[in-house]
CSV table of N, CA and C in Angstrom, one decimal:
chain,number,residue,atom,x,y,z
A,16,UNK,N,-5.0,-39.3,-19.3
A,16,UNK,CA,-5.6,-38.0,-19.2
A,16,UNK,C,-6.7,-38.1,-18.1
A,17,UNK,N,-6.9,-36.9,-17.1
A,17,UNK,CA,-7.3,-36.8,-16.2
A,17,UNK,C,-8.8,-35.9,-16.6
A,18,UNK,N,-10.1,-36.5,-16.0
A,18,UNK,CA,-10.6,-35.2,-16.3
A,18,UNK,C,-11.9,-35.4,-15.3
A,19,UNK,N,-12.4,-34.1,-14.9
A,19,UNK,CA,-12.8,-33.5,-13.5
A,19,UNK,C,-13.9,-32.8,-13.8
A,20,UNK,N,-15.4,-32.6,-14.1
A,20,UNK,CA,-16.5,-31.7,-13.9
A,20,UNK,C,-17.5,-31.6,-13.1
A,21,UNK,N,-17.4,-30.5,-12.6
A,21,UNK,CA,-18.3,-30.1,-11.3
A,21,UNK,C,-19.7,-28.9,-11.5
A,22,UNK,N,-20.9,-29.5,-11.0
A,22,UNK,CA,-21.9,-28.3,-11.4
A,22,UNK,C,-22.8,-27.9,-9.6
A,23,UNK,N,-22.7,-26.6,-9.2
A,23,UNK,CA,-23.2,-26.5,-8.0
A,23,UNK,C,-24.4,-25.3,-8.9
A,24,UNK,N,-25.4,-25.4,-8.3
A,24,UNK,CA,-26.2,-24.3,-8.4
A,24,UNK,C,-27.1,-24.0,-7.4
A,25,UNK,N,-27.3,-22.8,-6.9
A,25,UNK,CA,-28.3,-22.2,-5.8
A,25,UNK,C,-28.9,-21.5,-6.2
A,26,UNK,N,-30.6,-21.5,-5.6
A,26,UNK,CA,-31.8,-20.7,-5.9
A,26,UNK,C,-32.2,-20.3,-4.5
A,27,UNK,N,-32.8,-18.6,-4.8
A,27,UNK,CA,-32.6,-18.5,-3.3
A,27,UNK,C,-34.1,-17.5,-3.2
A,28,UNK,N,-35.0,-16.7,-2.2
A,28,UNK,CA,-36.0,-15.9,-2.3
A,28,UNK,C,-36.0,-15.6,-1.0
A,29,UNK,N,-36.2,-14.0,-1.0
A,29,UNK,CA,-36.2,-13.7,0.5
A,29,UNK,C,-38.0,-12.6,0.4
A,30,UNK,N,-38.2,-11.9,1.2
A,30,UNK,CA,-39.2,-11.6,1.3
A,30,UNK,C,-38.9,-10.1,2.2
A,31,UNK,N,-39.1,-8.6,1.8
A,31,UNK,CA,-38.9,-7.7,3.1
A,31,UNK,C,-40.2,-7.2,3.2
A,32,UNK,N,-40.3,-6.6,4.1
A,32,UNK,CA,-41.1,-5.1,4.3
A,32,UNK,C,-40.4,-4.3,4.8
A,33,UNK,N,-40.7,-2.6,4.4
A,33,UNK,CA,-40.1,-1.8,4.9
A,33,UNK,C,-41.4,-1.2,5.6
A,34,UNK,N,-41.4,-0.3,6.6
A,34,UNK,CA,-42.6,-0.1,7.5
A,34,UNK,C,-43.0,1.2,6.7
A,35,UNK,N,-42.5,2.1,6.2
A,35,UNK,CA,-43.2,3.1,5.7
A,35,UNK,C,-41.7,3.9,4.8
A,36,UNK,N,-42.2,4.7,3.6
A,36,UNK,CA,-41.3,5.3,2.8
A,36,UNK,C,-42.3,6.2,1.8
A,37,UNK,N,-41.4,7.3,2.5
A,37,UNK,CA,-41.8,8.9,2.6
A,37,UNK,C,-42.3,9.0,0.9
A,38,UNK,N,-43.4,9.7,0.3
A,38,UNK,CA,-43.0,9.7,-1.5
A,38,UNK,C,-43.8,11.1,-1.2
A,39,UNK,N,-44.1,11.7,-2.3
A,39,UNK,CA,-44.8,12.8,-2.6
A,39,UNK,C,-46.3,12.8,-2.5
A,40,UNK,N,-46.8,11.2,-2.3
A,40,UNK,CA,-47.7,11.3,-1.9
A,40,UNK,C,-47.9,11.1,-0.6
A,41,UNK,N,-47.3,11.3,0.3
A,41,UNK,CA,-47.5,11.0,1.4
A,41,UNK,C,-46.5,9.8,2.0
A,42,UNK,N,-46.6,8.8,3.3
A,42,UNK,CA,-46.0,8.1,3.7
A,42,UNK,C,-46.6,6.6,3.0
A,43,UNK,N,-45.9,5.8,2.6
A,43,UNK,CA,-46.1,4.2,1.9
A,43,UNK,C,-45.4,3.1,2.3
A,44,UNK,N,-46.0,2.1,2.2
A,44,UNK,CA,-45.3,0.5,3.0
A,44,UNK,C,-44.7,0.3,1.9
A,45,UNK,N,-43.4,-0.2,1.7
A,45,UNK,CA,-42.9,-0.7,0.4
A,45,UNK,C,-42.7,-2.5,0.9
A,46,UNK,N,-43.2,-2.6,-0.4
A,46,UNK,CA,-42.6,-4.6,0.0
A,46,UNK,C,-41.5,-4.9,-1.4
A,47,UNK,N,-40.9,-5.7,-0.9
A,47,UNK,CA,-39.7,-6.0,-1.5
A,47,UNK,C,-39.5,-7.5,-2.2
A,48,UNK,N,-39.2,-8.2,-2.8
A,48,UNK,CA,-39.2,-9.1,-2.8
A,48,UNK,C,-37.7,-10.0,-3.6
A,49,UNK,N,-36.9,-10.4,-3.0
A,49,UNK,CA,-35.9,-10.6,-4.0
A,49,UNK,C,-35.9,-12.1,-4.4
A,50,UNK,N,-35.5,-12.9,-5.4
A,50,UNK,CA,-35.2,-14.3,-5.9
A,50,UNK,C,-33.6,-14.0,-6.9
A,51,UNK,N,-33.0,-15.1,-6.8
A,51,UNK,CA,-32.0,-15.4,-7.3
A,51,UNK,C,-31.5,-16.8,-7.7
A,52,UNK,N,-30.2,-16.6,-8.4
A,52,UNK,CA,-29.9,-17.7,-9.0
A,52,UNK,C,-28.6,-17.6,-9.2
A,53,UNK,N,-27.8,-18.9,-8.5
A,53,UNK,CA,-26.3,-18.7,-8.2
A,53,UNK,C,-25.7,-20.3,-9.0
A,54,UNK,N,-24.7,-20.0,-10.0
A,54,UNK,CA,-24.6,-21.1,-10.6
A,54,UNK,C,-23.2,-21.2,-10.8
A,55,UNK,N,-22.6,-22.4,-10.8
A,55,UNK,CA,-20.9,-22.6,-10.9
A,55,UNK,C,-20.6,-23.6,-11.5
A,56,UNK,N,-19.9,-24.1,-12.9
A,56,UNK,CA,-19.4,-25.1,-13.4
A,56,UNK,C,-18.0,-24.6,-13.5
A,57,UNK,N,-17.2,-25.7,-13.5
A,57,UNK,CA,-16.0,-26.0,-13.1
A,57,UNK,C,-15.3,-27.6,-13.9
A,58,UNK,N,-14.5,-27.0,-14.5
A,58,UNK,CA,-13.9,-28.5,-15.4
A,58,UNK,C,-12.4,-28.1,-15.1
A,59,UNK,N,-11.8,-29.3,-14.8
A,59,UNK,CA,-10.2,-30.1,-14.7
A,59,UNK,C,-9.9,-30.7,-15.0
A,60,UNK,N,-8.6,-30.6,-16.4
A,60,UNK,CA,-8.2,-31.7,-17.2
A,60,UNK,C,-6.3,-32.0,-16.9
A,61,UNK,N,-6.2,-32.8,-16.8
A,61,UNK,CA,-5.1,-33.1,-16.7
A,61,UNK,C,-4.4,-33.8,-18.0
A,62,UNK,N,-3.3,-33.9,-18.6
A,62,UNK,CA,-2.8,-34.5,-19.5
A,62,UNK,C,-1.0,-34.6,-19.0
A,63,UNK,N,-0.5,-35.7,-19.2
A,63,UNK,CA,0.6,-36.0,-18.6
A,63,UNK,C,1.3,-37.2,-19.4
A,64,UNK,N,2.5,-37.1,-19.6
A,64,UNK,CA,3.6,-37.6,-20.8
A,64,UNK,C,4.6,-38.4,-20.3
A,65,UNK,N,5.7,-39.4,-20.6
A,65,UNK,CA,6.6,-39.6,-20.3
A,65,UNK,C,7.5,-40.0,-21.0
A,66,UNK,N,8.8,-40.0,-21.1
A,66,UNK,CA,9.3,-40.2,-22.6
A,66,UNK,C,10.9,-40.4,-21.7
A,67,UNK,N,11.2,-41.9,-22.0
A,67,UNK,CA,12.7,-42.2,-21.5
A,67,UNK,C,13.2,-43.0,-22.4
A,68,UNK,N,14.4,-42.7,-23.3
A,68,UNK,CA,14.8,-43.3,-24.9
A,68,UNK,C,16.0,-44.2,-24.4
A,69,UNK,N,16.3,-43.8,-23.3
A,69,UNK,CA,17.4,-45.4,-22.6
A,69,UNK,C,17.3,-44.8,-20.7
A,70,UNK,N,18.4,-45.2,-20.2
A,70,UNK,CA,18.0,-45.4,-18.6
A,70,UNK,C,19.2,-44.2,-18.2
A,71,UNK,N,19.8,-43.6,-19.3
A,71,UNK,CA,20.3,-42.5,-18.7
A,71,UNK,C,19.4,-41.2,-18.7
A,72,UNK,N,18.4,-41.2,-19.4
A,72,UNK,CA,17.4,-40.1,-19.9
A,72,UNK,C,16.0,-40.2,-19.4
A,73,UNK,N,15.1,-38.8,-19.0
A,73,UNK,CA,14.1,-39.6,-19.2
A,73,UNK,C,13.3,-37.8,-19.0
A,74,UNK,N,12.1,-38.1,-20.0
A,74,UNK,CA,11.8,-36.4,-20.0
A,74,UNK,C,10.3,-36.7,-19.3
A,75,UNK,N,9.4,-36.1,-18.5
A,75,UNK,CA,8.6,-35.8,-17.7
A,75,UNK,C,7.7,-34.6,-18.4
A,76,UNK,N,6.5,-34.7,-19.0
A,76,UNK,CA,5.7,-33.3,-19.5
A,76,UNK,C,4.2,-33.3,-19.0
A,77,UNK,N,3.5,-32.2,-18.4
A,77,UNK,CA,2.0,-32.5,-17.9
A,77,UNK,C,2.0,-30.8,-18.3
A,78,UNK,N,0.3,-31.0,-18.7
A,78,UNK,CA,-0.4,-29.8,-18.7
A,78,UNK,C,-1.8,-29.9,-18.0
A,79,UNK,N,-2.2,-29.0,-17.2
A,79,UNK,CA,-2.9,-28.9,-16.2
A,79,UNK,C,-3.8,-27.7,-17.1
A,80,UNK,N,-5.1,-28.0,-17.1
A,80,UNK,CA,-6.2,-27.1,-17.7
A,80,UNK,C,-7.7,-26.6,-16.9
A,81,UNK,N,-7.7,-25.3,-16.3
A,81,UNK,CA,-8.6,-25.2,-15.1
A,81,UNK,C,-9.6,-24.5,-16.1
A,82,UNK,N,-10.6,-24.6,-16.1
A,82,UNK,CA,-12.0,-23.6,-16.5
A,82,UNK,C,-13.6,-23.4,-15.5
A,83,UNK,N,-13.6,-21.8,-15.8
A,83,UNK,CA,-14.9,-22.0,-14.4
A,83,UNK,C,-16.1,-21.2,-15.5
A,84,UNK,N,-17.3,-21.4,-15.0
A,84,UNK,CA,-17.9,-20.5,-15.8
A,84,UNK,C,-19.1,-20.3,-14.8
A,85,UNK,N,-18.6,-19.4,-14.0
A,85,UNK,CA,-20.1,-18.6,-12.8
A,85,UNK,C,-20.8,-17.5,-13.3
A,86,UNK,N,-21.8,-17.9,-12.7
A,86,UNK,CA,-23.0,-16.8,-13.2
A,86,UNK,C,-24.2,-16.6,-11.9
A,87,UNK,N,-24.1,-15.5,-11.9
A,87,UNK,CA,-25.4,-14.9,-10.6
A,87,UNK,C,-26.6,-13.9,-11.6
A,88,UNK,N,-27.9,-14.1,-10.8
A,88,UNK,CA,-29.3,-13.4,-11.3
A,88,UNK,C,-30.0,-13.5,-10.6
A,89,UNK,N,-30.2,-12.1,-9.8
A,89,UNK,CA,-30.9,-11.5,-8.9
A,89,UNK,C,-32.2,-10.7,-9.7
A,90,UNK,N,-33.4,-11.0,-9.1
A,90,UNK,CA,-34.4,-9.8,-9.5
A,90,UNK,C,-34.9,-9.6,-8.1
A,91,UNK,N,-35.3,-8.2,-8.1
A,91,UNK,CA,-35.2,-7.5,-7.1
A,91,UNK,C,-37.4,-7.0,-7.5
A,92,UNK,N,-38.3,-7.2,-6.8
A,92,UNK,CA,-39.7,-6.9,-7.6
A,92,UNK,C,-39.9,-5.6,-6.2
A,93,UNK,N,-40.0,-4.9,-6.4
A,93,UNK,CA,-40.9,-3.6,-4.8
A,93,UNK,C,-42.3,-2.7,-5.4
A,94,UNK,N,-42.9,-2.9,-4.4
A,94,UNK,CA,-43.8,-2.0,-4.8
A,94,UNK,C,-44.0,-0.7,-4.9
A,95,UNK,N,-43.0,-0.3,-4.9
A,95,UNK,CA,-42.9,1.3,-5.1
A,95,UNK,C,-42.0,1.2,-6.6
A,96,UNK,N,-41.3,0.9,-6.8
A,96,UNK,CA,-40.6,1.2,-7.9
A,96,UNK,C,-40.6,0.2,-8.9
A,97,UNK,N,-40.7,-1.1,-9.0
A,97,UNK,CA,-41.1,-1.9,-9.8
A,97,UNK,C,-40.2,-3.1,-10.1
A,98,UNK,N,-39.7,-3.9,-10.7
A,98,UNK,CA,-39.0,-4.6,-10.9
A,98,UNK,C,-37.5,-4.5,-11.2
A,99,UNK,N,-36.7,-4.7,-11.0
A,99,UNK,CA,-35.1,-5.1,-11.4
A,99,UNK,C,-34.6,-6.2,-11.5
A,100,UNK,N,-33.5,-6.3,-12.5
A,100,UNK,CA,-32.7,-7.4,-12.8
A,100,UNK,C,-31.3,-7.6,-12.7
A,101,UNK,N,-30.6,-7.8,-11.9
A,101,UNK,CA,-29.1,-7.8,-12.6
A,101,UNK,C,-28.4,-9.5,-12.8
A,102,UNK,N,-27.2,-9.2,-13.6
A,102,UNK,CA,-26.8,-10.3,-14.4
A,102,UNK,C,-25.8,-10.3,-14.5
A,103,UNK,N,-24.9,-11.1,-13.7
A,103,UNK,CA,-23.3,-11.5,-13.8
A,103,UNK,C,-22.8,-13.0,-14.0
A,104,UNK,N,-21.7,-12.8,-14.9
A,104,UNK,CA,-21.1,-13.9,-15.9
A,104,UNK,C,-19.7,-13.8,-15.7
A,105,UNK,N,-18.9,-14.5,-15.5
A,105,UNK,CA,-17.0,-14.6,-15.0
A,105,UNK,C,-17.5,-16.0,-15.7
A,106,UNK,N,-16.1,-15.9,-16.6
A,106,UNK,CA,-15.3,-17.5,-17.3
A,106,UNK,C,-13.7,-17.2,-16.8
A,107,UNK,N,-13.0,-17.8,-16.0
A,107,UNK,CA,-11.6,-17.5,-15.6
A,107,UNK,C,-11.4,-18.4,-16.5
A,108,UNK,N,-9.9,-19.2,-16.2
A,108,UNK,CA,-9.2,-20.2,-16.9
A,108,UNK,C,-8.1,-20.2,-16.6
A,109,UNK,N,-7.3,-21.0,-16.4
A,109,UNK,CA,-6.0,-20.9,-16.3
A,109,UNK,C,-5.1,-22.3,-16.9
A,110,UNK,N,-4.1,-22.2,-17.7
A,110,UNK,CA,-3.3,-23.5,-18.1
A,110,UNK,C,-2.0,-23.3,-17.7
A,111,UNK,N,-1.6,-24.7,-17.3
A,111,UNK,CA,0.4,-24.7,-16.6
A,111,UNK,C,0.3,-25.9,-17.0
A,112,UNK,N,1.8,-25.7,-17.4
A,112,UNK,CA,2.4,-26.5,-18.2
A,112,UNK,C,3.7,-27.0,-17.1
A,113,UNK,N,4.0,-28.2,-17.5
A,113,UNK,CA,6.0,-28.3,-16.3
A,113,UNK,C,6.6,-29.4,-17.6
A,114,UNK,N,8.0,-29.2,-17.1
A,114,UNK,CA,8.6,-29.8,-18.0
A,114,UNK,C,9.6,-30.7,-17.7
A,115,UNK,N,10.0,-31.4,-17.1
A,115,UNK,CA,11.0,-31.9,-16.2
A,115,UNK,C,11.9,-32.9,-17.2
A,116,UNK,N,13.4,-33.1,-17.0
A,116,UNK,CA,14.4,-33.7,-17.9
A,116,UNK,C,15.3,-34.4,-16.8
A,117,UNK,N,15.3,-35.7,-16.8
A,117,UNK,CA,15.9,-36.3,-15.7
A,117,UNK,C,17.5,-36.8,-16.8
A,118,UNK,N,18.9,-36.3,-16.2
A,118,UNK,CA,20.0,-37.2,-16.8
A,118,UNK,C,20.5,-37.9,-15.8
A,119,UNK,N,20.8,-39.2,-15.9
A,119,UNK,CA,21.6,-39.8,-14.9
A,119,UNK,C,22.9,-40.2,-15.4
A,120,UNK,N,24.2,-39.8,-14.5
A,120,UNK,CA,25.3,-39.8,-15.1
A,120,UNK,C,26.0,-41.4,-14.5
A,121,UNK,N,25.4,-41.5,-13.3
A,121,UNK,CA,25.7,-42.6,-12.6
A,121,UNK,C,24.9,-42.5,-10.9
A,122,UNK,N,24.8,-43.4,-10.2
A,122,UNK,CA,24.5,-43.3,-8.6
A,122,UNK,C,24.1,-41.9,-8.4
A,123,UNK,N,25.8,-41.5,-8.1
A,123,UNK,CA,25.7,-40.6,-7.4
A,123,UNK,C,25.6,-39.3,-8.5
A,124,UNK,N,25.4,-39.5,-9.1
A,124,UNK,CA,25.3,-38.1,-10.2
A,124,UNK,C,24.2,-38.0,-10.9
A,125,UNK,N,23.4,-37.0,-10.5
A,125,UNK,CA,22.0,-36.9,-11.4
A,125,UNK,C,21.1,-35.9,-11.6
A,126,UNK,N,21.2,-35.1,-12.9
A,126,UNK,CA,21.1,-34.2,-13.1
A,126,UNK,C,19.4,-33.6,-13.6
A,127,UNK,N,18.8,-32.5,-13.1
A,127,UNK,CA,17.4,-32.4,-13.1
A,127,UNK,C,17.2,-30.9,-13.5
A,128,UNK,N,16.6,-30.5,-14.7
A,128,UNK,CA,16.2,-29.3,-15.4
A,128,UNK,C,14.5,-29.4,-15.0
A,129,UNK,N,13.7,-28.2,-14.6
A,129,UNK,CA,12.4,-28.4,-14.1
A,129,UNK,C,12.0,-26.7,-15.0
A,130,UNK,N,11.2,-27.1,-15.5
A,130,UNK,CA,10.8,-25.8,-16.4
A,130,UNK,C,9.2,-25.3,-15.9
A,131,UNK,N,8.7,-24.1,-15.6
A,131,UNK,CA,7.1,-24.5,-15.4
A,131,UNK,C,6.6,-23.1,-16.4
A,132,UNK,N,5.5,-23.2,-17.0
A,132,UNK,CA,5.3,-22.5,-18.2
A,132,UNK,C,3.8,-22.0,-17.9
């Protein structure tokens, strides 16, 4: 059995000004300020079988197991309107399966069923 975990994470902050924005009171500088947080784990498992009961036979089985779990967090702070937050989360996955059956009849004869699931 095979197995594979990966963690990347990024922190990030930028800084704006905007030169002026029009309100009801009059014209205003707005400042901006965003920080963030960008995160990725990632696991890969492999599991793999082999099964041959004499030399005419021989069965082949692996399952392949992908999992991610990303997440982003942005706050957004301005001095005109106040603080924000947004918050995103994705867990994909995916499992494949194969199944391979080798028969050998002789040399030149040899027969192969490949299943993938």
């Amino acid at each position: 059995m095979d197995l594979n975990i990966q963690h990347h994470e990024t922190k990030y902050q930028t800084r704006k000004f905007y030169s002026l924005y029009r309100s009801r009171f009059g014209y205003t500088r707005e400042e901006t300020i965003n920080t963030g947080r960008e995160a990725s784990n990632q696991g890969l498992a492999k599991l793999s079988a082999s099964y041959k009961p004499n030399v005419n036979n021989q069965l082949d089985y692996d399952v392949l197991a992908r999992l991610s779990k990303d997440s982003e967090q942005q706050i957004e702070i301005s001095s005109v309107i106040g603080a924000t937050k947004q918050v995103d989360e994705v867990t994909p996955f995916s499992i494949n399966q194969n199944l391979n059956y080798y028969y050998t009849l002789n040399e030149n004869n040899i027969s192969h069923l490949k299943l993938h699931i």
